[in-house]
C-alpha positions as a LaTeX table, in Angstrom:
\begin{tabular}{lrrr}
\hline
Residue & $x$ (\AA) & $y$ (\AA) & $z$ (\AA) \\
\hline
Unk1 & 115.11 & 103.33 & 89.57 \\
Unk2 & 115.36 & 102.69 & 93.34 \\
Unk3 & 118.91 & 102.09 & 94.72 \\
Unk4 & 119.66 & 99.49 & 97.40 \\
Unk5 & 122.28 & 99.59 & 100.23 \\
Unk6 & 123.35 & 102.25 & 102.73 \\
Unk7 & 124.61 & 105.70 & 102.11 \\
Unk8 & 127.95 & 106.77 & 103.63 \\
Unk9 & 126.13 & 108.86 & 106.21 \\
Unk10 & 123.99 & 105.90 & 107.23 \\
Unk11 & 127.05 & 103.66 & 107.56 \\
Unk12 & 128.80 & 106.23 & 109.73 \\
Unk13 & 125.71 & 106.49 & 111.90 \\
Unk14 & 125.63 & 102.71 & 112.38 \\
Unk15 & 129.34 & 102.65 & 113.25 \\
Unk16 & 128.86 & 105.45 & 115.75 \\
Unk17 & 125.96 & 103.60 & 117.40 \\
Unk18 & 128.02 & 100.40 & 117.61 \\
Unk19 & 130.92 & 102.33 & 119.13 \\
Unk20 & 128.63 & 103.78 & 121.78 \\
Unk21 & 127.27 & 100.31 & 122.56 \\
Unk22 & 130.84 & 98.96 & 122.92 \\
Unk23 & 131.89 & 101.81 & 125.19 \\
Unk24 & 128.92 & 101.10 & 127.42 \\
Unk25 & 129.09 & 97.29 & 127.34 \\
Unk26 & 132.84 & 96.51 & 127.55 \\
Unk27 & 133.28 & 97.85 & 131.12 \\
Unk28 & 130.22 & 95.88 & 132.16 \\
Unk29 & 131.61 & 92.72 & 130.53 \\
Unk30 & 134.97 & 93.28 & 132.26 \\
Unk31 & 133.18 & 93.80 & 135.56 \\
Unk32 & 131.32 & 90.53 & 135.06 \\
Unk33 & 134.60 & 88.72 & 134.33 \\
Unk34 & 136.30 & 90.29 & 137.36 \\
Unk35 & 133.36 & 89.47 & 139.62 \\
Unk36 & 133.40 & 85.90 & 138.35 \\
Unk37 & 137.12 & 85.56 & 139.15 \\
Unk38 & 136.61 & 86.99 & 142.63 \\
Unk39 & 133.70 & 84.66 & 143.36 \\
Unk40 & 135.65 & 81.67 & 142.03 \\
Unk41 & 138.58 & 82.48 & 144.30 \\
Unk42 & 136.26 & 82.97 & 147.28 \\
Unk43 & 134.64 & 79.59 & 146.73 \\
Unk44 & 138.01 & 77.95 & 146.19 \\
Unk45 & 139.51 & 79.11 & 149.50 \\
Unk46 & 136.32 & 78.18 & 151.35 \\
Unk47 & 136.54 & 74.67 & 149.94 \\
Unk48 & 140.21 & 74.45 & 150.89 \\
Unk49 & 139.39 & 75.53 & 154.45 \\
Unk50 & 136.56 & 73.00 & 154.65 \\
Unk51 & 138.79 & 70.17 & 153.37 \\
Unk52 & 141.57 & 71.19 & 155.74 \\
Unk53 & 139.25 & 71.03 & 158.76 \\
Unk54 & 138.05 & 67.58 & 157.74 \\
Unk55 & 141.65 & 66.42 & 157.45 \\
Unk56 & 142.44 & 68.03 & 160.83 \\
Unk57 & 139.55 & 66.11 & 162.44 \\
Unk58 & 140.73 & 62.91 & 160.78 \\
Unk59 & 144.27 & 63.42 & 162.11 \\
Unk60 & 142.91 & 64.00 & 165.61 \\
Unk61 & 140.69 & 60.92 & 165.47 \\
Unk62 & 143.45 & 58.56 & 164.31 \\
Unk63 & 146.34 & 60.19 & 166.18 \\
Unk64 & 148.15 & 61.09 & 162.97 \\
Unk65 & 150.52 & 64.02 & 162.45 \\
Unk66 & 150.33 & 64.35 & 158.69 \\
Unk67 & 151.04 & 67.92 & 157.57 \\
Unk68 & 148.02 & 69.71 & 156.18 \\
Unk69 & 148.80 & 71.96 & 153.20 \\
Unk70 & 146.84 & 73.50 & 150.36 \\
Unk71 & 148.40 & 70.94 & 148.03 \\
Unk72 & 147.39 & 67.99 & 150.21 \\
Unk73 & 143.71 & 68.95 & 150.55 \\
Unk74 & 142.91 & 70.54 & 147.17 \\
Unk75 & 143.59 & 70.33 & 143.45 \\
Unk76 & 144.31 & 74.02 & 143.08 \\
Unk77 & 146.35 & 74.62 & 139.92 \\
Unk78 & 149.81 & 75.92 & 140.83 \\
Unk79 & 149.58 & 78.25 & 137.84 \\
Unk80 & 146.84 & 80.09 & 139.73 \\
Unk81 & 148.68 & 80.97 & 142.93 \\
Unk82 & 152.10 & 82.05 & 144.19 \\
Unk83 & 151.53 & 81.18 & 147.81 \\
Unk84 & 148.89 & 79.27 & 149.76 \\
Unk85 & 149.03 & 78.61 & 153.50 \\
Unk86 & 146.76 & 77.05 & 156.11 \\
Unk87 & 146.81 & 77.74 & 159.83 \\
Unk88 & 144.52 & 76.38 & 162.54 \\
Unk89 & 143.28 & 78.24 & 165.61 \\
Unk90 & 142.93 & 76.66 & 169.04 \\
Unk91 & 139.51 & 75.29 & 168.08 \\
Unk92 & 140.75 & 73.60 & 164.92 \\
Unk93 & 139.24 & 76.24 & 162.62 \\
Unk94 & 141.19 & 76.37 & 159.35 \\
Unk95 & 142.25 & 79.78 & 158.02 \\
Unk96 & 143.48 & 79.92 & 154.45 \\
Unk97 & 145.58 & 82.68 & 152.88 \\
Unk98 & 146.35 & 82.71 & 149.18 \\
Unk99 & 148.18 & 84.97 & 146.76 \\
Unk100 & 146.91 & 84.62 & 143.22 \\
Unk101 & 148.71 & 84.56 & 139.91 \\
Unk102 & 147.72 & 83.62 & 136.38 \\
Unk103 & 143.96 & 84.13 & 136.08 \\
Unk104 & 143.91 & 85.28 & 139.73 \\
Unk105 & 146.81 & 87.73 & 139.34 \\
Unk106 & 146.38 & 90.82 & 141.50 \\
Unk107 & 144.04 & 89.08 & 143.96 \\
Unk108 & 144.78 & 88.05 & 147.53 \\
Unk109 & 142.85 & 86.38 & 150.36 \\
Unk110 & 143.91 & 86.53 & 154.01 \\
Unk111 & 142.78 & 83.96 & 156.59 \\
Unk112 & 139.56 & 82.86 & 154.93 \\
Unk113 & 137.43 & 80.23 & 156.66 \\
Unk114 & 134.99 & 77.71 & 155.19 \\
Unk115 & 132.17 & 80.21 & 155.76 \\
Unk116 & 133.83 & 83.57 & 155.14 \\
Unk117 & 136.33 & 84.89 & 152.60 \\
Unk118 & 137.25 & 88.38 & 151.46 \\
Unk119 & 139.20 & 88.95 & 148.25 \\
Unk120 & 141.60 & 91.90 & 148.22 \\
Unk121 & 142.48 & 93.58 & 144.93 \\
Unk122 & 146.19 & 94.43 & 144.97 \\
Unk123 & 147.87 & 97.56 & 143.65 \\
Unk124 & 151.47 & 98.11 & 142.62 \\
Unk125 & 153.52 & 99.45 & 145.56 \\
Unk126 & 154.20 & 103.18 & 145.83 \\
Unk127 & 157.20 & 105.01 & 147.21 \\
Unk128 & 157.16 & 106.04 & 150.85 \\
Unk129 & 156.43 & 102.64 & 152.36 \\
Unk130 & 158.91 & 100.40 & 154.15 \\
Unk131 & 161.37 & 98.39 & 152.10 \\
Unk132 & 159.75 & 95.19 & 153.39 \\
Unk133 & 156.31 & 96.36 & 152.24 \\
Unk134 & 157.68 & 97.59 & 148.92 \\
Unk135 & 159.45 & 94.36 & 147.95 \\
Unk136 & 156.60 & 92.18 & 149.20 \\
Unk137 & 154.27 & 94.42 & 147.19 \\
Unk138 & 156.37 & 93.95 & 144.06 \\
Unk139 & 156.24 & 90.21 & 144.51 \\
Unk140 & 152.52 & 90.10 & 145.18 \\
Unk141 & 151.59 & 92.37 & 142.27 \\
Unk142 & 154.17 & 91.48 & 139.61 \\
Unk143 & 155.50 & 88.08 & 140.71 \\
Unk144 & 157.98 & 86.42 & 138.38 \\
Unk145 & 158.23 & 89.43 & 136.08 \\
Unk146 & 160.33 & 91.12 & 138.80 \\
Unk147 & 162.49 & 88.02 & 139.35 \\
Unk148 & 161.12 & 87.56 & 142.85 \\
Unk149 & 160.13 & 84.25 & 144.37 \\
Unk150 & 159.18 & 82.69 & 147.68 \\
Unk151 & 161.79 & 80.12 & 148.60 \\
Unk152 & 160.92 & 76.56 & 149.59 \\
Unk153 & 162.10 & 76.90 & 153.20 \\
Unk154 & 159.80 & 76.78 & 156.19 \\
Unk155 & 160.22 & 80.57 & 156.52 \\
Unk156 & 159.09 & 81.25 & 152.93 \\
Unk157 & 161.42 & 84.20 & 152.40 \\
Unk158 & 160.92 & 86.46 & 149.37 \\
Unk159 & 164.14 & 86.48 & 147.32 \\
Unk160 & 165.56 & 87.94 & 144.13 \\
Unk161 & 166.84 & 85.39 & 141.63 \\
Unk162 & 168.21 & 85.17 & 138.10 \\
Unk163 & 171.15 & 86.58 & 136.19 \\
Unk164 & 170.46 & 90.30 & 136.75 \\
Unk165 & 167.23 & 91.25 & 138.54 \\
Unk166 & 166.42 & 94.85 & 139.36 \\
Unk167 & 167.62 & 94.64 & 142.97 \\
Unk168 & 170.22 & 97.41 & 143.04 \\
Unk169 & 170.12 & 99.93 & 145.86 \\
Unk170 & 172.11 & 103.06 & 146.61 \\
Unk171 & 173.77 & 102.41 & 149.95 \\
Unk172 & 176.84 & 104.16 & 151.34 \\
Unk173 & 176.94 & 106.10 & 148.02 \\
Unk174 & 177.74 & 102.88 & 146.16 \\
Unk175 & 175.84 & 99.96 & 144.70 \\
Unk176 & 174.59 & 97.21 & 146.96 \\
Unk177 & 172.00 & 94.56 & 146.07 \\
Unk178 & 168.89 & 93.25 & 147.80 \\
Unk179 & 169.02 & 89.55 & 148.69 \\
Unk180 & 165.40 & 89.50 & 149.84 \\
Unk181 & 162.93 & 89.91 & 152.67 \\
Unk182 & 163.44 & 87.93 & 155.87 \\
Unk183 & 160.52 & 88.44 & 158.25 \\
Unk184 & 160.66 & 92.16 & 159.18 \\
Unk185 & 163.99 & 92.99 & 157.55 \\
Unk186 & 165.42 & 93.46 & 154.08 \\
Unk187 & 168.88 & 91.97 & 153.58 \\
Unk188 & 171.55 & 93.67 & 151.46 \\
Unk189 & 174.95 & 92.58 & 150.18 \\
Unk190 & 177.63 & 94.85 & 148.69 \\
Unk191 & 177.78 & 94.51 & 144.90 \\
Unk192 & 181.60 & 94.37 & 144.83 \\
Unk193 & 183.93 & 92.69 & 147.24 \\
Unk194 & 185.58 & 94.87 & 149.86 \\
Unk195 & 188.96 & 93.21 & 149.54 \\
Unk196 & 190.79 & 89.98 & 150.36 \\
Unk197 & 191.32 & 89.07 & 154.00 \\
Unk198 & 191.52 & 86.10 & 156.33 \\
Unk199 & 188.25 & 84.93 & 157.88 \\
Unk200 & 190.32 & 84.39 & 161.01 \\
Unk201 & 193.93 & 83.92 & 162.08 \\
Unk202 & 195.63 & 83.33 & 165.42 \\
Unk203 & 198.86 & 83.23 & 167.34 \\
Unk204 & 201.12 & 80.28 & 166.54 \\
Unk205 & 200.33 & 78.62 & 169.86 \\
Unk206 & 196.57 & 78.55 & 169.12 \\
Unk207 & 195.54 & 75.99 & 166.52 \\
Unk208 & 199.01 & 76.41 & 164.99 \\
Unk209 & 198.09 & 79.90 & 163.88 \\
Unk210 & 195.06 & 78.86 & 161.81 \\
Unk211 & 192.38 & 80.80 & 163.67 \\
Unk212 & 189.58 & 79.80 & 166.01 \\
Unk213 & 186.68 & 79.44 & 163.58 \\
Unk214 & 184.12 & 81.32 & 165.72 \\
Unk215 & 182.47 & 84.38 & 164.15 \\
Unk216 & 181.01 & 86.04 & 167.23 \\
Unk217 & 182.18 & 87.06 & 170.66 \\
Unk218 & 182.55 & 84.33 & 173.25 \\
Unk219 & 184.62 & 83.26 & 176.26 \\
Unk220 & 187.12 & 80.50 & 176.84 \\
Unk221 & 186.99 & 77.78 & 179.45 \\
Unk222 & 188.83 & 80.03 & 181.92 \\
Unk223 & 186.32 & 82.87 & 181.49 \\
Unk224 & 188.57 & 85.03 & 179.30 \\
Unk225 & 186.78 & 87.05 & 176.64 \\
Unk226 & 187.19 & 86.15 & 172.97 \\
Unk227 & 186.41 & 89.05 & 170.60 \\
Unk228 & 185.45 & 86.92 & 167.60 \\
Unk229 & 186.86 & 86.22 & 164.16 \\
Unk230 & 189.26 & 88.77 & 162.71 \\
Unk231 & 187.00 & 89.48 & 159.73 \\
Unk232 & 184.04 & 90.10 & 162.06 \\
Unk233 & 186.13 & 92.51 & 164.13 \\
Unk234 & 187.30 & 94.35 & 161.03 \\
Unk235 & 183.80 & 94.71 & 159.57 \\
Unk236 & 182.19 & 95.88 & 162.80 \\
Unk237 & 184.98 & 97.81 & 164.52 \\
Unk238 & 186.74 & 99.44 & 161.55 \\
Unk239 & 184.43 & 99.34 & 158.50 \\
Unk240 & 181.36 & 100.17 & 160.62 \\
Unk241 & 182.89 & 101.68 & 163.75 \\
Unk242 & 185.70 & 103.72 & 162.19 \\
Unk243 & 188.50 & 102.36 & 164.40 \\
Unk244 & 191.56 & 102.63 & 162.12 \\
Unk245 & 193.96 & 101.23 & 164.73 \\
Unk246 & 192.91 & 97.63 & 164.10 \\
Unk247 & 194.96 & 95.09 & 162.17 \\
Unk248 & 193.89 & 93.04 & 159.16 \\
Unk249 & 195.24 & 89.60 & 158.29 \\
Unk250 & 195.89 & 87.52 & 155.19 \\
Unk251 & 197.52 & 84.35 & 156.46 \\
Unk252 & 198.16 & 82.05 & 159.44 \\
Unk253 & 200.10 & 83.06 & 162.54 \\
Unk254 & 198.50 & 86.54 & 162.51 \\
Unk255 & 200.10 & 87.57 & 159.22 \\
Unk256 & 199.30 & 91.29 & 159.10 \\
Unk257 & 198.34 & 93.22 & 155.95 \\
Unk258 & 197.04 & 96.72 & 155.26 \\
Unk259 & 193.29 & 96.97 & 155.66 \\
Unk260 & 191.27 & 97.85 & 152.51 \\
Unk261 & 191.61 & 101.44 & 151.28 \\
Unk262 & 190.03 & 103.57 & 148.57 \\
Unk263 & 191.79 & 105.32 & 145.67 \\
Unk264 & 192.60 & 108.26 & 147.95 \\
Unk265 & 194.39 & 106.00 & 150.44 \\
Unk266 & 191.58 & 106.26 & 153.00 \\
Unk267 & 190.44 & 103.20 & 154.90 \\
Unk268 & 187.11 & 101.99 & 153.58 \\
Unk269 & 184.19 & 102.64 & 155.91 \\
Unk270 & 180.48 & 103.29 & 156.05 \\
Unk271 & 179.14 & 106.84 & 156.18 \\
Unk272 & 176.80 & 107.97 & 158.95 \\
Unk273 & 173.70 & 107.80 & 156.75 \\
Unk274 & 174.34 & 104.17 & 155.84 \\
Unk275 & 175.07 & 103.26 & 159.45 \\
Unk276 & 171.77 & 104.77 & 160.56 \\
Unk277 & 169.89 & 102.34 & 158.30 \\
Unk278 & 171.54 & 99.14 & 159.56 \\
Unk279 & 169.81 & 96.97 & 162.12 \\
Unk280 & 171.80 & 95.60 & 165.06 \\
Unk281 & 170.69 & 92.14 & 164.03 \\
Unk282 & 170.71 & 88.76 & 165.73 \\
Unk283 & 172.59 & 86.53 & 163.28 \\
Unk284 & 172.63 & 82.74 & 163.33 \\
Unk285 & 176.25 & 81.53 & 163.24 \\
Unk286 & 175.70 & 77.83 & 163.67 \\
Unk287 & 178.31 & 75.44 & 162.28 \\
Unk288 & 177.46 & 73.03 & 159.49 \\
Unk289 & 178.71 & 69.55 & 158.71 \\
Unk290 & 180.64 & 69.04 & 155.49 \\
Unk291 & 178.33 & 66.33 & 154.18 \\
Unk292 & 175.36 & 68.74 & 154.14 \\
Unk293 & 176.71 & 70.87 & 151.30 \\
Unk294 & 174.52 & 69.31 & 148.59 \\
Unk295 & 171.19 & 69.52 & 150.42 \\
Unk296 & 169.92 & 73.11 & 150.25 \\
Unk297 & 167.06 & 72.74 & 152.73 \\
Unk298 & 169.15 & 70.79 & 155.23 \\
Unk299 & 171.92 & 73.37 & 154.92 \\
Unk300 & 169.45 & 76.23 & 155.41 \\
Unk301 & 168.11 & 74.66 & 158.61 \\
Unk302 & 171.64 & 74.02 & 159.85 \\
Unk303 & 172.62 & 77.66 & 159.25 \\
Unk304 & 169.90 & 78.56 & 161.72 \\
Unk305 & 170.53 & 75.71 & 164.12 \\
Unk306 & 171.99 & 75.55 & 167.61 \\
Unk307 & 174.89 & 73.16 & 167.11 \\
Unk308 & 178.25 & 74.24 & 168.51 \\
Unk309 & 181.05 & 74.58 & 165.99 \\
Unk310 & 183.92 & 72.83 & 167.75 \\
Unk311 & 183.92 & 69.34 & 169.12 \\
Unk312 & 187.61 & 68.50 & 169.21 \\
Unk313 & 190.44 & 68.96 & 171.70 \\
Unk314 & 194.09 & 68.17 & 172.14 \\
Unk315 & 195.52 & 68.17 & 168.63 \\
Unk316 & 197.82 & 70.91 & 167.41 \\
Unk317 & 195.17 & 72.21 & 165.01 \\
Unk318 & 192.43 & 72.13 & 167.63 \\
Unk319 & 193.78 & 73.18 & 171.02 \\
Unk320 & 191.85 & 76.38 & 171.77 \\
Unk321 & 189.49 & 76.61 & 174.75 \\
Unk322 & 186.93 & 79.00 & 173.23 \\
Unk323 & 183.31 & 78.07 & 173.93 \\
Unk324 & 181.40 & 78.21 & 170.62 \\
Unk325 & 178.13 & 80.14 & 170.32 \\
Unk326 & 175.42 & 79.94 & 167.68 \\
Unk327 & 173.94 & 83.45 & 167.92 \\
Unk328 & 175.76 & 86.73 & 167.35 \\
Unk329 & 174.26 & 90.23 & 167.52 \\
Unk330 & 175.99 & 92.77 & 165.32 \\
Unk331 & 175.80 & 95.06 & 162.32 \\
Unk332 & 177.79 & 93.51 & 159.50 \\
Unk333 & 178.44 & 89.90 & 158.58 \\
Unk334 & 178.62 & 87.85 & 155.38 \\
Unk335 & 176.02 & 86.15 & 153.18 \\
Unk336 & 174.94 & 82.60 & 153.89 \\
Unk337 & 175.76 & 79.85 & 151.43 \\
Unk338 & 172.03 & 79.35 & 150.83 \\
Unk339 & 171.66 & 83.04 & 149.92 \\
Unk340 & 173.92 & 82.24 & 146.99 \\
Unk341 & 172.03 & 79.06 & 146.10 \\
Unk342 & 168.60 & 80.71 & 146.05 \\
Unk343 & 169.89 & 83.55 & 143.86 \\
Unk344 & 170.15 & 81.10 & 140.95 \\
Unk345 & 167.20 & 80.78 & 138.61 \\
Unk346 & 167.76 & 77.02 & 138.33 \\
Unk347 & 165.04 & 75.37 & 140.39 \\
Unk348 & 167.22 & 72.36 & 141.22 \\
Unk349 & 169.35 & 74.67 & 143.38 \\
Unk350 & 166.46 & 74.90 & 145.85 \\
Unk351 & 167.13 & 71.27 & 146.76 \\
Unk352 & 170.66 & 70.49 & 145.53 \\
Unk353 & 173.22 & 73.32 & 145.71 \\
Unk354 & 175.91 & 71.14 & 144.15 \\
Unk355 & 173.95 & 69.87 & 141.16 \\
Unk356 & 176.06 & 69.28 & 138.04 \\
Unk357 & 175.32 & 69.05 & 134.33 \\
Unk358 & 176.41 & 66.26 & 132.01 \\
Unk359 & 179.88 & 67.82 & 131.74 \\
Unk360 & 180.25 & 67.92 & 135.55 \\
Unk361 & 179.93 & 71.71 & 135.65 \\
Unk362 & 178.18 & 73.15 & 138.69 \\
Unk363 & 174.73 & 74.41 & 137.75 \\
Unk364 & 173.88 & 76.86 & 140.54 \\
Unk365 & 176.48 & 79.41 & 139.45 \\
Unk366 & 174.56 & 79.83 & 136.18 \\
Unk367 & 172.02 & 82.65 & 135.88 \\
Unk368 & 172.87 & 83.64 & 139.43 \\
Unk369 & 173.11 & 87.35 & 140.16 \\
Unk370 & 175.11 & 86.80 & 143.33 \\
Unk371 & 177.99 & 84.87 & 141.72 \\
Unk372 & 180.14 & 85.45 & 144.79 \\
Unk373 & 183.43 & 83.63 & 145.12 \\
Unk374 & 184.97 & 83.91 & 148.55 \\
Unk375 & 184.05 & 83.74 & 152.23 \\
Unk376 & 180.59 & 83.01 & 153.60 \\
Unk377 & 179.33 & 83.27 & 157.14 \\
Unk378 & 179.03 & 79.82 & 158.65 \\
Unk379 & 181.97 & 77.83 & 160.04 \\
Unk380 & 182.50 & 74.09 & 159.55 \\
Unk381 & 181.30 & 71.76 & 162.28 \\
Unk382 & 183.96 & 69.83 & 164.21 \\
Unk383 & 186.81 & 71.56 & 162.36 \\
Unk384 & 188.53 & 74.30 & 164.32 \\
Unk385 & 190.33 & 75.95 & 161.41 \\
Unk386 & 188.03 & 75.89 & 158.36 \\
Unk387 & 185.10 & 77.93 & 157.07 \\
Unk388 & 182.66 & 77.70 & 154.15 \\
Unk389 & 183.61 & 79.32 & 150.87 \\
Unk390 & 182.51 & 79.12 & 147.23 \\
Unk391 & 184.68 & 78.98 & 144.14 \\
Unk392 & 183.05 & 78.96 & 140.67 \\
Unk393 & 180.01 & 77.13 & 141.98 \\
Unk394 & 181.84 & 74.61 & 144.12 \\
Unk395 & 180.95 & 74.77 & 147.81 \\
Unk396 & 183.64 & 73.66 & 150.20 \\
Unk397 & 185.83 & 74.43 & 153.17 \\
Unk398 & 188.97 & 76.52 & 153.28 \\
Unk399 & 191.47 & 77.33 & 156.00 \\
Unk400 & 190.23 & 80.39 & 157.89 \\
Unk401 & 193.53 & 82.34 & 157.53 \\
Unk402 & 193.45 & 82.10 & 153.71 \\
Unk403 & 193.03 & 85.50 & 152.03 \\
Unk404 & 189.73 & 85.36 & 150.11 \\
Unk405 & 187.34 & 87.99 & 148.81 \\
Unk406 & 184.41 & 88.96 & 151.03 \\
Unk407 & 181.15 & 90.86 & 150.57 \\
Unk408 & 179.71 & 92.80 & 153.55 \\
Unk409 & 176.10 & 91.89 & 154.28 \\
Unk410 & 173.58 & 93.76 & 156.44 \\
Unk411 & 169.92 & 93.79 & 157.48 \\
Unk412 & 168.08 & 97.10 & 157.13 \\
Unk413 & 166.05 & 98.40 & 160.04 \\
Unk414 & 162.41 & 97.49 & 159.67 \\
Unk415 & 161.32 & 101.14 & 159.27 \\
Unk416 & 163.63 & 101.96 & 156.34 \\
Unk417 & 161.59 & 103.22 & 153.38 \\
Unk418 & 162.01 & 103.07 & 149.61 \\
Unk419 & 161.61 & 106.62 & 148.28 \\
Unk420 & 162.80 & 106.47 & 144.66 \\
Unk421 & 164.43 & 104.40 & 141.91 \\
Unk422 & 163.47 & 101.32 & 139.92 \\
Unk423 & 166.16 & 98.90 & 141.08 \\
Unk424 & 168.35 & 99.04 & 137.98 \\
Unk425 & 172.08 & 99.71 & 138.26 \\
Unk426 & 171.59 & 103.10 & 136.59 \\
Unk427 & 168.59 & 104.03 & 138.76 \\
Unk428 & 168.97 & 102.09 & 142.02 \\
Unk429 & 166.45 & 102.24 & 144.84 \\
Unk430 & 166.93 & 105.12 & 147.26 \\
Unk431 & 166.38 & 104.57 & 150.97 \\
Unk432 & 165.66 & 106.64 & 154.07 \\
Unk433 & 164.43 & 106.10 & 157.61 \\
\hline
\end{tabular}
């Protein structure tokens, strides 16, 4: 009697043949899928460039100044890209750059036109490149999974956000944290506060002893030099420069206190290796009006503005003659208020830093790795004796001589490299020139 069906050997042979077919065909199928994604992205950016040029021509014809963005000229799904920008050359040719995510994750296009586009396949960053390249590479390749984002400012800075991102770095043989990338520099802030000091104080005859409220060096109306706020002098002359003869203050009328020391009774300072990594940076020290404290974008622009800090004379609390400046070049300062706001994972903080929940609790302090209470960099506009500070999520002004905690903040030189580490507190990034 003849049996039907396959023998075990025949079944194994069929399975083996199918396995061989799969091994051969799967890479080809994946290649087809990848090629399709690349071609789709190419066509998309070409269409965006074409639409942008048409809108540019329309603006020129009707004398309009409407901003031309990827969002305004296309229906590109925001789930498919992290960043999309359009620039125009002198001939009105649109050039589109896009960083993909979602189905386009790992793909990037730089300055594509309506007739030409090249898609770049990204790779995860490797050690031995600059810190700017490394962090930008993490953002481009991994995106949100590394708690990195591009902020909504005109500068589109790359920032760390959330409750505890992997942004730890070994600096000065202690833990500091990376705020983000700002043009050609990476910005760091010390993980722990350095102590409690006045932002500024003064002699009794000057603003009744409540300080001058000017971070950087300046002159007075008679041409006399003003060295800057007491906290600025301490951070740059003692903590950075090693001058242990300076005084520290914790109250009005130049109330002197002992400058911060370590457990061995040595004044705290930076070592030579750390100092070699710090850029002598041009900081914006513009003053900011009190009524701006809720508007994140307005506050950010004001931090980088050119408005003088003092516009009052004659009263006992405002009788100094120091000419305010809005730019200061130095090594160590403090974080900006908006650095704190953008460190929160709550998206509302990108527009409203003082948003509150239904119980009137401030939202931006939640899931915020920075969580810094104390002094920040910018002074208050038109108030000679007050500076910005934060307390449990509330942004406000405080008298400059008040002793508050402070967190040194620096910009790394642009050629500082990441050479090891994964950014966790137990394995922080290691740096070198």
